[in-house]
Tab-separated table of C-alpha atoms in Angstrom:
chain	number	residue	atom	x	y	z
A	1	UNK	CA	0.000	0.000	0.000
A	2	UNK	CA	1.688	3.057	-1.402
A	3	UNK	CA	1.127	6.159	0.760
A	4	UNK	CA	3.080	8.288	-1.197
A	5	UNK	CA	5.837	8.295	-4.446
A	6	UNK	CA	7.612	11.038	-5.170
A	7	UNK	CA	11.435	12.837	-5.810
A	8	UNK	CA	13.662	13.227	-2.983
A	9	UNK	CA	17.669	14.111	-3.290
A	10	UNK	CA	19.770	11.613	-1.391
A	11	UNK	CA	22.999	13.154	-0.203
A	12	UNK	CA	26.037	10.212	-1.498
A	13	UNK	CA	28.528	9.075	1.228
A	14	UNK	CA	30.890	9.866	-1.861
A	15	UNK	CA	33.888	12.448	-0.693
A	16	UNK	CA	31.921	14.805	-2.454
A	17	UNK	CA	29.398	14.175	-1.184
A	18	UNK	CA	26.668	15.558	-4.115
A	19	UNK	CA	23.031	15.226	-4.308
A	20	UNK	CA	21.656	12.534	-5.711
A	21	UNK	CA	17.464	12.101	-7.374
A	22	UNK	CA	15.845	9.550	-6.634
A	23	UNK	CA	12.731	7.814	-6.350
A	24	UNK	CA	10.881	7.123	-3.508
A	25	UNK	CA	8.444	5.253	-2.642
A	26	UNK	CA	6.631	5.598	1.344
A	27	UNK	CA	4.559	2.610	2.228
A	28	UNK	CA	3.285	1.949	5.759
A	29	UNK	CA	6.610	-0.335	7.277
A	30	UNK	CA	9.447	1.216	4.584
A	31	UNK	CA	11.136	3.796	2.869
A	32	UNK	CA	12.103	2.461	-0.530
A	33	UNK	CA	14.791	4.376	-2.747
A	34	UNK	CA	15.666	3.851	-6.352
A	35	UNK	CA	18.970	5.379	-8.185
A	36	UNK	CA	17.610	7.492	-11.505
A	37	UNK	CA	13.833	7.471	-10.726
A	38	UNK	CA	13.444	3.923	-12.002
A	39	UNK	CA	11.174	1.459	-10.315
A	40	UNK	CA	13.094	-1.163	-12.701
A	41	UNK	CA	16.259	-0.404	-11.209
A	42	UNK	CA	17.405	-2.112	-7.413
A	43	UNK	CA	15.885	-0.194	-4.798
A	44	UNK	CA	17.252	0.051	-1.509
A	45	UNK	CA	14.421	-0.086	1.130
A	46	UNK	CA	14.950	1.128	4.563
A	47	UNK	CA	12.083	-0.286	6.344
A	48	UNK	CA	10.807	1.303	9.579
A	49	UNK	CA	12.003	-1.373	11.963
A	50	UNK	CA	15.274	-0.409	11.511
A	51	UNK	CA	14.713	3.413	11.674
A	52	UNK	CA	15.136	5.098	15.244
A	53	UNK	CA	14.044	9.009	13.967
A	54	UNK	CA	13.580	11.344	11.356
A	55	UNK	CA	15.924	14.576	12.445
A	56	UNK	CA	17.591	17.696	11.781
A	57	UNK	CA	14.946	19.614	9.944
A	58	UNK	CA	16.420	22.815	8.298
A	59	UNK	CA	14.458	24.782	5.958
A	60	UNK	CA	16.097	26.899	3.306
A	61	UNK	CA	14.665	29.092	0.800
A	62	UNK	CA	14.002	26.719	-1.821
A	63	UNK	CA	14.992	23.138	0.315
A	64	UNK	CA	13.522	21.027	3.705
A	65	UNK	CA	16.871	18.838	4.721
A	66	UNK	CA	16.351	16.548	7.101
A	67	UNK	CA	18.156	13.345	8.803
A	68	UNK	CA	16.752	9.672	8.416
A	69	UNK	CA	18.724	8.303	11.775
A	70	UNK	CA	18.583	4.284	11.661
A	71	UNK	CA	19.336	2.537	14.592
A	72	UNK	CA	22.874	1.675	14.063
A	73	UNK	CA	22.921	5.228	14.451
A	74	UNK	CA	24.077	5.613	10.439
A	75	UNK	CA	22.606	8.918	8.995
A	76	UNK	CA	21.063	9.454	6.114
A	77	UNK	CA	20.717	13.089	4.738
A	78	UNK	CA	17.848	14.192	2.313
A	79	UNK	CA	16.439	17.204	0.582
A	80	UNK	CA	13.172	18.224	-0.596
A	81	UNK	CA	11.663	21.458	-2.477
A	82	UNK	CA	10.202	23.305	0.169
A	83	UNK	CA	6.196	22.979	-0.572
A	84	UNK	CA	6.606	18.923	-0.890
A	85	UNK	CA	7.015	17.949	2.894
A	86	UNK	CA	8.078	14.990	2.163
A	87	UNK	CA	9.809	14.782	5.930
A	88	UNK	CA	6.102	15.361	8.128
A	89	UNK	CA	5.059	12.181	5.405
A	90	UNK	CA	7.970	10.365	6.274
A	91	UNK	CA	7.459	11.099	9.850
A	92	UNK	CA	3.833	10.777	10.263
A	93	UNK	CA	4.322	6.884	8.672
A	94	UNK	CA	6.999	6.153	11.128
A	95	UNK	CA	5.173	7.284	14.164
A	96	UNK	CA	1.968	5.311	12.825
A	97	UNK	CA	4.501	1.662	12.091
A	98	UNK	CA	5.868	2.308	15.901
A	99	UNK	CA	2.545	3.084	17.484
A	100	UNK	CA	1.487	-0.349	15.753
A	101	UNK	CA	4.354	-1.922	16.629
A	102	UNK	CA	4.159	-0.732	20.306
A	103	UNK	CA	0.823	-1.889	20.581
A	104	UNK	CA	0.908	-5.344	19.215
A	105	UNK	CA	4.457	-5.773	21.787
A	106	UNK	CA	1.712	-4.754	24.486
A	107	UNK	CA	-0.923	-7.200	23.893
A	108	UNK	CA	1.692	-10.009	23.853
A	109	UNK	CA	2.688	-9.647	26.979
């Protein structure tokens, strides 16, 4: 179940660290990102279990950057035109997967 598909710019781990378009795709457990804004391509999918926090919001002029923090404590930056707010989708779906999540740990018990 798609929530959302859009652009985002990935910022490479490259020394130069330039951005980078690419695909994305927001479901309800995962972030999934493909090189070129091809679904054909090899996504890499970052799904929510593995993400501690979205962070670091800045907004520019033109540009939202924010921080995808996993929780091996790698981060991930991204950018996004202003208007798109891609990070409050992003962030919304997280908080929503963890609620779940929380819940579901609770009635186990």
């Amino acid at each position: 179940e798609v929530i959302r598909e859009g652009e985002l710019e990935k910022r490479s781990d490259s020394l130069f660290q330039l951005w980078k378009k690419k695909l994305v795709v927001l479901t309800k457990d995962s972030l999934s990102l493909f090189p070129d804004g091809h679904k054909r391509a090899k996504g890499k999918e970052l799904g929510f279990g593995s993400i501690l926090k979205v962070d670091c919001v800045e907004r520019t002029g033109k540009y939202i950057y924010f921080t995808i923090v996993t929780k091996d404590r790698k981060e991930i930056d991204f950018r996004c035109p202003d208007q798109s707010c891609w990070n409050a989708s992003i962030t919304m779906a997280l908080i929503d997967f963890q609620n779940k999540r929380a819940i579901q740990d609770f009635k186990s018990r």
